[in-house]
Coordinates of C-alpha atoms and ligand atoms in Angstrom, one line a residue:
M1 CA 111.6 -269.6 185.9
S2 CA 114.3 -271.8 184.4
T3 CA 117.9 -270.8 185.1
L4 CA 119.0 -273.0 182.2
A5 CA 120.4 -271.3 179.1
P6 CA 117.6 -270.7 176.5
F7 CA 116.8 -273.7 174.3
A8 CA 118.4 -273.8 170.8
N9 CA 118.1 -276.6 168.2
E10 CA 121.1 -278.9 167.8
P11 CA 122.8 -277.9 164.6
V12 CA 122.8 -280.5 161.9
L13 CA 126.0 -281.7 160.2
E14 CA 127.3 -279.9 157.2
L15 CA 127.2 -282.9 155.0
R16 CA 128.6 -281.0 152.0
R17 CA 132.0 -280.8 153.6
A18 CA 134.4 -283.6 152.5
S19 CA 135.8 -283.8 156.1
V20 CA 132.4 -284.4 157.6
R21 CA 131.7 -287.1 155.0
A22 CA 135.0 -288.8 155.9
Q23 CA 134.0 -288.7 159.6
L24 CA 130.7 -290.4 158.7
Q25 CA 132.6 -293.2 156.9
D26 CA 134.9 -293.6 159.9
A27 CA 131.9 -293.8 162.2
M28 CA 130.3 -296.5 159.9
N29 CA 133.5 -298.5 160.0
V30 CA 133.6 -298.3 163.8
L31 CA 130.0 -299.4 164.0
S32 CA 130.4 -302.2 161.6
D33 CA 133.0 -303.8 163.8
K34 CA 130.4 -303.9 166.6
L35 CA 127.5 -305.4 164.7
P36 CA 125.3 -307.2 165.5
L37 CA 124.5 -305.3 168.7
R38 CA 123.2 -307.4 171.6
V39 CA 120.1 -305.9 173.1
P40 CA 119.0 -307.4 176.4
V41 CA 115.8 -306.9 178.4
I42 CA 116.9 -304.3 180.9
V43 CA 114.9 -304.0 184.1
G44 CA 116.3 -302.1 187.1
G45 CA 119.9 -303.1 187.7
G46 CA 119.4 -306.4 185.9
E47 CA 119.7 -307.5 182.3
R48 CA 118.4 -310.7 180.6
A49 CA 120.3 -311.5 177.4
G50 CA 118.7 -313.2 174.4
A51 CA 118.8 -313.2 170.6
E52 CA 115.3 -314.2 169.6
L53 CA 114.6 -311.0 167.7
L54 CA 116.8 -310.0 164.8
S55 CA 116.7 -306.5 163.3
T56 CA 118.2 -306.4 159.9
D57 CA 119.5 -303.9 157.4
P58 CA 116.5 -303.1 155.1
G59 CA 119.0 -302.6 152.2
E60 CA 120.9 -305.8 152.9
P61 CA 118.5 -308.1 154.7
E62 CA 121.1 -310.7 155.4
R63 CA 123.0 -308.2 157.6
V64 CA 121.9 -308.5 161.2
V65 CA 122.1 -305.1 162.9
A66 CA 120.8 -306.1 166.4
A67 CA 120.1 -309.4 168.0
S68 CA 117.7 -308.7 170.9
A69 CA 116.0 -310.6 173.6
R70 CA 112.3 -310.9 173.3
A71 CA 110.5 -309.7 176.5
G72 CA 107.8 -311.9 177.9
E73 CA 105.1 -311.5 180.5
P74 CA 107.5 -312.0 183.5
D75 CA 109.7 -309.2 182.1
V76 CA 106.6 -306.9 181.8
D77 CA 105.7 -307.8 185.4
A78 CA 109.2 -307.2 186.7
A79 CA 109.6 -303.9 184.8
L80 CA 106.3 -302.5 186.1
A81 CA 107.1 -303.6 189.7
E82 CA 110.5 -301.9 189.3
A83 CA 108.9 -298.7 187.9
E84 CA 106.5 -298.5 190.8
R85 CA 109.4 -298.9 193.2
G86 CA 111.5 -296.3 191.4
F87 CA 108.8 -293.7 190.9
G88 CA 108.9 -292.2 194.4
G89 CA 112.6 -291.4 194.4
W90 CA 112.7 -290.0 190.9
R91 CA 109.6 -287.9 191.6
A92 CA 111.2 -286.6 194.8
A93 CA 114.4 -285.6 193.0
G94 CA 112.7 -282.4 191.7
A95 CA 112.7 -281.0 188.3
G96 CA 116.1 -279.4 188.5
E97 CA 117.9 -282.6 189.2
R98 CA 115.9 -284.5 186.6
A99 CA 116.7 -281.8 184.0
A100 CA 120.4 -282.1 184.8
A101 CA 120.2 -285.9 184.2
L102 CA 118.4 -285.4 180.9
Q103 CA 121.0 -282.8 179.8
R104 CA 123.8 -285.2 180.6
A105 CA 122.0 -287.8 178.5
A106 CA 121.9 -285.2 175.7
A107 CA 125.6 -284.7 176.0
W108 CA 126.2 -288.4 175.9
L109 CA 124.2 -288.6 172.6
R110 CA 126.0 -285.5 171.2
E111 CA 129.4 -287.2 171.8
R112 CA 128.3 -290.2 169.9
R113 CA 126.2 -288.6 167.3
L114 CA 128.1 -289.9 164.3
E115 CA 128.0 -293.5 165.5
L116 CA 124.3 -293.1 166.3
A117 CA 123.6 -291.8 162.9
A118 CA 125.5 -294.7 161.4
L119 CA 123.3 -297.1 163.5
E120 CA 120.2 -295.5 162.1
V121 CA 121.5 -295.8 158.5
R122 CA 122.0 -299.5 159.1
E123 CA 119.0 -300.4 161.3
C124 CA 116.3 -298.4 159.6
A125 CA 117.9 -297.4 156.2
K126 CA 117.7 -293.7 157.1
P127 CA 119.9 -291.8 154.6
W128 CA 122.7 -289.8 156.3
P129 CA 120.9 -286.4 156.4
E130 CA 117.8 -288.0 157.9
A131 CA 119.8 -290.1 160.4
D132 CA 121.7 -287.0 161.5
G133 CA 118.5 -285.0 161.8
D134 CA 116.9 -287.7 163.9
V135 CA 119.9 -287.7 166.4
C136 CA 119.7 -283.9 166.6
E137 CA 115.9 -284.1 167.3
A138 CA 116.5 -286.6 170.1
I139 CA 119.0 -284.2 171.7
D140 CA 116.5 -281.4 171.2
F141 CA 113.8 -283.3 173.0
L142 CA 116.0 -283.9 176.0
E143 CA 117.1 -280.3 176.2
Y144 CA 113.6 -278.8 175.5
Y145 CA 111.7 -281.0 178.0
A146 CA 114.4 -280.5 180.7
R147 CA 113.7 -276.8 180.6
G148 CA 110.0 -277.2 180.2
A149 CA 109.8 -279.4 183.4
V150 CA 111.7 -276.9 185.5
E151 CA 109.3 -274.2 184.4
L152 CA 106.2 -276.4 184.9
E153 CA 107.4 -277.2 188.5
A154 CA 107.1 -273.5 189.4
G155 CA 103.4 -273.7 188.7
P156 CA 101.1 -271.0 187.5
E157 CA 100.2 -267.8 189.3
L158 CA 96.7 -267.9 190.7
L159 CA 94.5 -265.1 192.0
Q160 CA 95.1 -264.5 195.7
V161 CA 92.8 -262.7 198.1
P162 CA 93.4 -261.7 201.7
G163 CA 93.1 -264.5 204.1
E164 CA 93.6 -267.3 201.6
R165 CA 96.6 -268.8 199.8
N166 CA 96.1 -270.7 196.5
D167 CA 98.7 -272.8 195.0
M168 CA 98.6 -275.0 191.9
H169 CA 101.3 -277.5 191.1
Y170 CA 101.7 -280.4 188.7
A171 CA 102.4 -283.9 190.0
P172 CA 103.8 -286.7 187.9
R173 CA 101.1 -289.3 187.1
G174 CA 103.1 -292.4 187.8
V175 CA 104.3 -295.3 185.6
T176 CA 104.4 -294.4 181.9
A177 CA 104.5 -297.1 179.2
V178 CA 106.3 -295.7 176.1
I179 CA 105.5 -297.6 172.9
S180 CA 107.4 -296.3 169.8
P181 CA 107.6 -296.9 166.0
W182 CA 110.8 -297.4 164.0
N183 CA 110.7 -294.5 161.6
F184 CA 112.4 -292.0 163.9
P185 CA 114.1 -294.7 165.9
L186 CA 115.9 -292.5 168.4
A187 CA 114.0 -289.2 168.4
I188 CA 110.4 -290.5 168.9
P189 CA 111.2 -292.9 171.8
C190 CA 113.5 -290.3 173.2
G191 CA 110.8 -287.6 173.0
M192 CA 108.1 -289.5 174.7
T193 CA 110.5 -291.0 177.3
A194 CA 112.2 -287.6 178.0
A195 CA 108.8 -285.9 178.6
A196 CA 107.7 -288.6 181.0
L197 CA 111.0 -288.6 182.9
A198 CA 111.4 -284.8 183.0
T199 CA 108.1 -284.5 184.8
G200 CA 109.0 -287.2 187.4
N201 CA 107.4 -290.3 186.0
A202 CA 109.0 -293.8 185.8
V203 CA 109.2 -295.2 182.2
V204 CA 109.0 -298.7 180.7
L205 CA 110.1 -298.4 177.1
K206 CA 108.8 -300.9 174.5
P207 CA 110.5 -299.9 171.2
A208 CA 109.6 -301.0 167.7
E209 CA 110.8 -304.6 166.9
Q210 CA 112.5 -303.1 163.8
S211 CA 114.8 -300.8 165.8
P212 CA 115.8 -302.2 169.2
G213 CA 119.5 -301.2 168.7
C214 CA 118.6 -297.5 168.6
A215 CA 116.4 -297.9 171.7
L216 CA 119.3 -299.6 173.6
M217 CA 121.5 -296.5 172.9
L218 CA 118.8 -294.3 174.2
V219 CA 118.5 -296.2 177.5
Q220 CA 122.3 -296.2 177.8
A221 CA 122.3 -292.5 177.4
L222 CA 119.7 -291.9 180.0
R223 CA 121.3 -294.1 182.5
A224 CA 124.8 -292.6 181.8
G225 CA 123.2 -289.2 182.4
G226 CA 122.0 -290.3 185.9
V227 CA 118.4 -291.5 185.4
P228 CA 118.1 -294.2 188.1
A229 CA 117.9 -297.8 186.8
S230 CA 114.5 -298.2 188.4
A231 CA 113.0 -295.2 186.5
I232 CA 113.8 -296.5 183.0
S233 CA 113.5 -300.1 181.8
L234 CA 113.8 -301.5 178.3
L235 CA 111.5 -304.2 177.0
P236 CA 112.4 -305.1 173.4
G237 CA 109.7 -307.2 171.8
E238 CA 106.7 -307.2 169.5
G239 CA 103.2 -305.8 169.8
N240 CA 102.1 -308.3 172.5
V241 CA 104.6 -306.7 174.9
G242 CA 103.0 -303.3 174.3
A243 CA 99.6 -304.8 174.7
A244 CA 100.6 -306.3 178.0
L245 CA 101.8 -303.0 179.3
V246 CA 98.6 -301.2 178.1
A247 CA 96.4 -303.7 179.9
D248 CA 98.2 -303.6 183.2
A249 CA 96.6 -301.7 186.2
R250 CA 100.0 -300.3 187.3
V251 CA 100.3 -298.2 184.1
Q252 CA 99.0 -294.6 184.5
T253 CA 100.0 -293.1 181.1
I254 CA 100.6 -294.6 177.7
A255 CA 102.6 -292.6 175.3
F256 CA 102.2 -294.2 171.9
T257 CA 103.3 -293.3 168.4
G258 CA 102.5 -295.6 165.6
S259 CA 99.7 -296.6 163.2
L260 CA 96.0 -295.8 163.5
P261 CA 94.8 -299.4 164.0
V262 CA 97.2 -300.1 166.8
G263 CA 96.5 -296.7 168.3
L264 CA 92.7 -297.4 168.4
E265 CA 93.3 -300.8 169.9
I266 CA 95.4 -299.2 172.7
T267 CA 92.8 -296.6 173.3
R268 CA 90.1 -299.3 173.6
A269 CA 92.2 -301.5 175.9
A270 CA 93.3 -298.6 178.1
G271 CA 89.6 -297.7 178.7
T272 CA 89.0 -301.0 180.5
V273 CA 89.5 -300.6 184.2
A274 CA 91.5 -303.6 185.4
P275 CA 90.9 -305.2 188.8
G276 CA 92.6 -303.1 191.5
Q277 CA 93.0 -300.1 189.2
R278 CA 92.1 -296.8 190.8
H279 CA 92.8 -294.4 188.0
I280 CA 91.8 -293.7 184.4
K281 CA 94.6 -294.3 182.1
R282 CA 95.7 -291.5 179.8
V283 CA 96.6 -292.3 176.2
V284 CA 98.9 -289.8 174.4
S285 CA 98.8 -290.9 170.8
E286 CA 100.5 -289.8 167.6
L287 CA 99.1 -291.7 164.7
G288 CA 99.1 -291.9 160.9
G289 CA 98.2 -289.4 158.2
K290 CA 97.2 -288.8 154.6
N291 CA 98.9 -285.6 154.1
C292 CA 97.8 -283.3 151.2
V293 CA 99.6 -280.4 149.6
I294 CA 97.3 -277.9 148.0
V295 CA 98.7 -276.0 145.0
D296 CA 96.7 -272.9 143.9
S297 CA 96.7 -271.6 140.3
D298 CA 99.0 -268.7 141.3
A299 CA 101.6 -270.9 143.0
D300 CA 105.3 -270.5 142.2
L301 CA 106.0 -273.9 140.7
D302 CA 109.8 -273.4 141.1
E303 CA 109.1 -273.6 144.8
A304 CA 106.3 -276.1 144.8
V305 CA 107.8 -278.8 142.7
P306 CA 111.1 -279.5 144.7
A307 CA 109.2 -279.1 148.0
I308 CA 106.5 -281.6 147.0
V309 CA 109.1 -284.1 145.6
S310 CA 111.2 -284.0 148.7
S311 CA 108.2 -284.1 151.1
A312 CA 106.9 -287.2 149.3
F313 CA 110.0 -289.2 148.6
V314 CA 112.7 -288.4 151.3
Y315 CA 113.1 -291.5 153.5
A316 CA 110.9 -293.3 150.9
G317 CA 107.8 -291.6 152.1
Q318 CA 108.1 -293.2 155.5
K319 CA 107.8 -290.0 157.6
C320 CA 104.4 -289.6 159.2
S321 CA 104.4 -286.0 157.9
A322 CA 105.2 -287.1 154.3
A323 CA 103.2 -285.7 151.4
A324 CA 100.9 -288.4 150.0
R325 CA 98.5 -286.5 147.8
V326 CA 98.7 -283.2 145.9
L327 CA 95.5 -281.2 145.2
V328 CA 96.3 -279.0 142.3
H329 CA 94.2 -276.3 140.7
E330 CA 93.1 -277.6 137.3
A331 CA 94.4 -274.4 135.6
I332 CA 98.0 -275.4 136.3
A333 CA 97.6 -279.2 136.8
D334 CA 99.2 -280.3 133.6
A335 CA 102.2 -278.1 134.1
L336 CA 102.7 -279.3 137.7
I337 CA 102.2 -283.0 136.8
E338 CA 104.8 -282.7 134.0
R339 CA 107.3 -281.1 136.3
V340 CA 106.8 -283.4 139.3
A341 CA 107.0 -286.4 137.0
G342 CA 110.3 -285.1 135.5
A343 CA 111.8 -284.4 138.9
V344 CA 110.7 -287.8 140.3
G345 CA 112.1 -289.5 137.2
V346 CA 115.6 -288.5 138.1
L347 CA 115.5 -289.5 141.8
V348 CA 118.3 -291.9 142.8
V349 CA 117.1 -295.0 144.4
G350 CA 119.8 -296.6 146.4
Q351 CA 121.4 -297.7 149.7
A352 CA 121.0 -295.4 152.7
D353 CA 124.7 -295.2 153.3
Q354 CA 125.4 -293.6 149.9
L355 CA 125.3 -289.9 150.1
G356 CA 123.8 -289.5 146.6
T357 CA 120.8 -291.6 147.5
D358 CA 117.4 -289.9 147.3
V359 CA 115.1 -292.8 148.0
P360 CA 116.3 -295.7 150.3
P361 CA 114.5 -299.0 150.7
V362 CA 111.5 -299.3 152.9
I363 CA 111.8 -300.9 156.3
E364 CA 110.8 -304.5 155.7
R365 CA 109.3 -307.0 153.3
A366 CA 105.8 -306.5 154.6
A367 CA 106.1 -302.8 153.9
Q368 CA 107.4 -303.4 150.4
E369 CA 104.5 -305.7 149.7
R370 CA 102.0 -303.1 151.0
V371 CA 103.5 -300.4 148.9
E372 CA 103.5 -302.6 145.8
R373 CA 99.8 -303.5 146.4
Y374 CA 98.9 -299.8 146.4
A375 CA 101.1 -299.2 143.3
G376 CA 99.1 -301.9 141.6
L377 CA 95.8 -300.3 142.5
A378 CA 97.2 -297.0 141.2
R379 CA 98.1 -298.6 137.9
D380 CA 94.7 -300.3 137.5
A381 CA 92.6 -297.2 138.3
G382 CA 94.8 -294.3 137.3
R383 CA 97.6 -293.2 135.1
I384 CA 101.2 -293.6 136.2
V385 CA 103.2 -290.5 135.1
A386 CA 106.5 -291.4 136.8
R387 CA 108.0 -294.7 138.1
V388 CA 111.7 -295.0 138.7
E389 CA 112.7 -298.5 137.6
P390 CA 114.6 -300.7 137.9
V391 CA 115.4 -300.6 141.6
P392 CA 118.1 -302.6 143.3
D393 CA 117.0 -306.2 143.6
R394 CA 118.5 -306.9 147.1
G395 CA 116.8 -305.1 149.9
W396 CA 113.2 -303.8 150.3
F397 CA 113.3 -301.3 147.5
C398 CA 110.1 -299.8 146.0
A399 CA 110.0 -297.8 142.8
P400 CA 109.1 -294.2 143.4
T401 CA 105.7 -293.7 141.7
V402 CA 103.5 -290.8 140.8
V403 CA 99.9 -291.4 139.8
V404 CA 97.2 -289.1 138.4
D405 CA 93.5 -289.4 137.3
L406 CA 92.4 -291.7 140.1
P407 CA 88.7 -291.8 141.1
R408 CA 88.1 -289.8 144.3
D409 CA 87.1 -293.0 146.3
S410 CA 90.4 -294.8 145.4
P411 CA 92.1 -296.3 148.4
V412 CA 95.3 -294.8 147.0
L413 CA 93.9 -291.3 147.6
N414 CA 92.4 -292.0 151.0
E415 CA 94.5 -294.6 152.9
E416 CA 98.0 -294.2 154.4
I417 CA 100.4 -296.0 152.2
F418 CA 103.6 -295.1 154.0
G419 CA 105.9 -295.5 151.0
P420 CA 107.1 -293.7 147.9
V421 CA 103.8 -293.3 146.1
L422 CA 102.4 -289.8 145.4
A423 CA 99.0 -289.2 143.9
I424 CA 98.2 -286.0 142.2
D425 CA 94.5 -285.0 142.1
R426 CA 93.0 -282.1 140.1
V427 CA 90.7 -279.7 142.0
S428 CA 88.4 -277.0 140.7
G429 CA 89.6 -274.4 143.2
I430 CA 90.7 -273.9 146.8
E431 CA 87.3 -274.6 148.2
D432 CA 87.2 -277.9 146.5
A433 CA 90.7 -278.7 147.8
C434 CA 89.6 -277.8 151.3
D435 CA 86.5 -280.0 151.0
V436 CA 88.7 -282.9 150.1
V437 CA 91.0 -282.3 153.0
D438 CA 88.0 -281.9 155.3
G439 CA 86.6 -285.2 154.1
L440 CA 89.6 -287.2 155.2
P441 CA 89.7 -289.0 158.5
Y442 CA 93.3 -288.1 159.1
A443 CA 94.5 -284.6 160.0
L444 CA 98.2 -284.7 160.5
T445 CA 100.2 -282.4 158.2
G446 CA 99.2 -280.4 155.2
G447 CA 100.7 -277.9 152.8
L448 CA 99.7 -275.0 150.7
F449 CA 101.4 -273.2 147.8
A450 CA 99.7 -269.9 147.0
R451 CA 100.6 -266.3 146.6
D452 CA 97.4 -264.6 147.6
P453 CA 97.3 -263.8 151.4
A454 CA 93.5 -264.2 151.3
T455 CA 93.9 -267.8 150.1
V456 CA 96.4 -268.5 152.9
R457 CA 93.9 -267.1 155.4
Y458 CA 91.1 -269.2 154.0
V459 CA 93.0 -272.5 154.0
R460 CA 94.4 -271.7 157.5
R461 CA 90.8 -271.3 158.8
R462 CA 89.4 -274.4 157.1
T463 CA 92.1 -277.0 157.4
P464 CA 91.8 -279.4 160.4
V465 CA 95.5 -280.6 160.2
G466 CA 97.8 -280.3 163.2
N467 CA 100.6 -278.8 161.2
L468 CA 100.0 -276.7 158.1
Y469 CA 103.1 -275.6 156.1
V470 CA 102.7 -272.7 153.7
N471 CA 105.0 -272.3 150.6
R472 CA 107.5 -274.8 151.9
G473 CA 108.0 -278.6 152.3
I474 CA 105.8 -280.3 154.8
T475 CA 108.3 -282.5 156.7
G476 CA 111.1 -281.7 159.2
A477 CA 109.3 -280.2 162.2
M478 CA 111.8 -278.7 164.6
V479 CA 111.4 -279.0 168.4
G480 CA 110.3 -275.7 169.8
R481 CA 109.7 -274.2 166.4
Q482 CA 107.0 -276.5 165.0
P483 CA 105.3 -278.3 167.8
F484 CA 104.1 -281.5 166.1
G485 CA 101.0 -283.7 166.2
G486 CA 97.8 -284.5 164.4
N487 CA 94.1 -284.1 165.0
R488 CA 91.1 -286.3 164.2
L489 CA 92.2 -289.9 163.7
S490 CA 95.9 -288.7 163.5
G491 CA 96.1 -288.6 167.2
T492 CA 95.3 -286.7 170.4
G493 CA 96.8 -283.5 169.0
S494 CA 99.4 -283.5 171.7
K495 CA 102.1 -281.5 169.9
A496 CA 105.4 -283.1 170.7
G497 CA 108.2 -280.5 171.0
G498 CA 105.8 -277.8 172.1
P499 CA 104.8 -275.9 175.2
D500 CA 101.8 -278.0 176.1
Y501 CA 103.3 -281.5 175.7
L502 CA 104.6 -282.0 179.2
R503 CA 101.1 -281.4 180.8
Q504 CA 100.0 -284.8 179.5
F505 CA 102.4 -286.5 181.9
V506 CA 101.3 -284.7 185.0
E507 CA 98.1 -284.1 187.0
P508 CA 97.3 -280.6 188.3
R509 CA 96.7 -280.2 192.0
V510 CA 95.4 -277.2 193.8
V511 CA 95.9 -276.5 197.5
T512 CA 93.8 -273.7 199.1
E513 CA 94.7 -272.7 202.6
N514 CA 92.7 -270.4 205.0
T515 CA 95.5 -268.2 206.4
M516 CA 93.1 -266.4 208.9
R517 CA 94.2 -268.6 211.7
H518 CA 92.2 -268.6 215.0
G519 CA 94.9 -269.5 217.4
L520 CA 98.0 -271.5 216.7
V521 CA 98.7 -275.1 217.6
V522 CA 102.2 -275.4 218.8
Ligands
LIG601 N1 101.9 -288.8 164.2 C1 103.2 -289.0 164.4 O1 103.8 -288.2 165.0 C2 103.8 -290.2 163.9 C3 105.2 -290.4 163.9 C4 105.8 -291.5 163.5 C5 105.1 -292.5 163.0 N2 103.7 -292.4 162.9 C6 102.9 -293.5 162.4 O2 103.4 -294.8 162.7 C7 103.2 -295.7 161.7 C8 104.5 -296.5 161.4 O3 105.1 -297.0 162.5 P1 104.9 -298.6 162.9 O4 104.9 -299.4 161.7 O5 106.0 -298.9 163.9 O6 103.5 -298.6 163.7 P2 102.8 -299.8 164.5 O7 101.6 -299.2 165.0 O8 102.8 -301.0 163.7 O9 103.8 -300.1 165.7 C9 104.1 -299.1 166.7 C10 104.5 -299.7 168.0 O10 103.3 -300.4 168.5 C11 103.6 -301.7 168.9 N3 102.4 -302.5 168.9 C12 101.9 -303.2 167.8 N4 100.7 -303.8 168.2 C13 100.5 -303.4 169.4 C14 99.4 -303.6 170.3 N5 98.3 -304.3 170.0 N6 99.4 -303.0 171.6 C15 100.5 -302.2 171.9 N7 101.5 -302.0 171.1 C16 101.5 -302.6 169.9 C17 104.7 -302.1 167.9 O11 105.4 -303.2 168.4 C18 105.6 -300.8 167.9 O12 106.4 -300.7 169.0 C19 102.6 -295.0 160.6 O13 101.2 -295.1 160.6 C20 103.0 -293.5 160.9 O14 102.1 -292.6 160.3 C21 103.1 -291.3 163.4

C-alpha cells in the first residue's frame, strides 16, 4: 500500500478575489517579458536550438509565443536510442523513487502555476479559469499516478496453496511515445507522460505544434523533479514526427490524444510489425466526440440552460467533452430553445486574457475556417436562433451559434465541429434520444437532464458514452473523481485519471515457484 498522503485535487484559484486577479496580471507581465519562448529539441543531456516553428497567440496572431525547433528524423532516432538506454535505470529505480520525482515535478508546477496559466492564455487562448484548471489538472495527474504506481508495484494477492508460491507483478513495457493535442496543453501531455514514467517507462514526447511552449515547461518540471534526462525527451514538431515515432520498432507503447482520423492512422501504422520488432505495439488513444445532452420533458430548465450553454461554449467549444448537440423532448423544446438562444445571445466574445470573456478565439485559422464552414451548412439546412456578432476582427474568432431544425443526416448533427456551434434537435421521447445517441459513431461524453429516477436508470443503461453527466454540465472531469475517456470511435476507453489507466503502460508477469524442494543446491 502507498505510504503517500491520500490524493486530493489541487484547488483552483479564487478568481473572484481582486488580489488573485492582480496576481494574474503580474504573472502575465512577467511572462510577456520572456516571450517568445525558445523551445529546443531536447534529447538526453543535449539540446538543439531552432526557430522553424512559430506558435502564435490565437487572439493576436502577430504575437509569437514560442519559437521552436522542428524535430527531424535524426532527432527521432537519437531520442529513441536515448530512451532505450535510459529505460533500464529508470525502471530499476522502483515506484517509490519515481513517485517522489513526479511529486517534485508537481511542486515545481505548483510554484509557477500563475505563470503557467498565463502561458496557456497566450499560447492557446485559454481563458484564465480554464488555464488555471488545466495547470491544476496537470498537478493532479502527477500526484495521482505517483500514488497509483506505488500501489501497482505491490501487485495483487493471488491464491496460494501449500508447496507453491504465486506472484504477480507489473513490469513497464519500455519506450513510450506520447503524442498530444493543444487543447489541454499542459494537462494532457502531462497525464500521458506521468502515467508512463510513474510505471517505469522512458518517454519521448511529441507535443502539438500549436503548444510547444507549454510542453517545454512540462519537460523542465519533470527534469527539475529528478526524472533522468534519458527517460524524457522532447521532440517539438508536426504530425510527421509523431508518425516517425509510431512506425519505429523501438516504440512499445503509443499514448495518443487527438482527432479520430489521426488516431485511426496511428492504430493502423502501429499494427505493422517493423523489421526487428519483437512485440505488438499498444495504442492508448483518446479521440474526438459528438457529445449530446438529453433534456427530458420534466427537466429543470433553470439548471439545464446554464449548464448546456457553458458546456457548449466555454473555451469556444474546444474541449473534447464539450456539448455539441442537445436532444430535447418536443414538449419543452420551444421553451428550451428560446432560453438557450437568449443566454447565448449575451455571451461575451473576447480575448482570453480578459476576465469577462466567455468565448475566446479558436486555436488557428484552419479551425476558424472549419467552424465557419459548419456554420454555413447550419444556416443553409436549418434555422439559426442565436449568433453573437460582430466578433473581434483580429484573431481567430468565431461567432457563437445555435441552430435548430436540421435534418437528422446533417453533418452539423453528426460530425465533430470542435468550435462554438450548438445544434438543438427535437426528440419524441427518451427512447428516441437514446436511439440517436446510439446511432453515433462517437461515444465520449453525454448529459441528461431529468427528474424521474427511472429515466436516469434507462439512459444510464442505454448510453454507450464513456462519461455520462446527470443534471449538471458535461465538461470539467476531475482526476480521481471522474476517470475520463470515450468508447467506440472516441478511443480505447482508457479512462485517464482513473484506477485502471496505469495498467496500459505495464505488462503483467506471473512467477510460480514450486517450494517443495527435494534437496538444496548450496
Ligand atoms: N478524448 C479525449 O480525451 C480528447 C482530449 C483532447 C482532445 N481530443 C481530441 O483532439 C482533437 C483536437 O486536437 P488536435 O487538433 O491537436 O488533434 P490532431 O489529431 O490534429 O493532433 C494531435 C497530435 O497528433 C499529431 N499528429 C498529426 N498527424 C499525425 C500522424 N499522422 N501520426 C502521428 N501523430 C500525428 C499532431 O502533431 C498532434 O501532436 C479533437 O478531435 C478532440 O476531440 C480528445
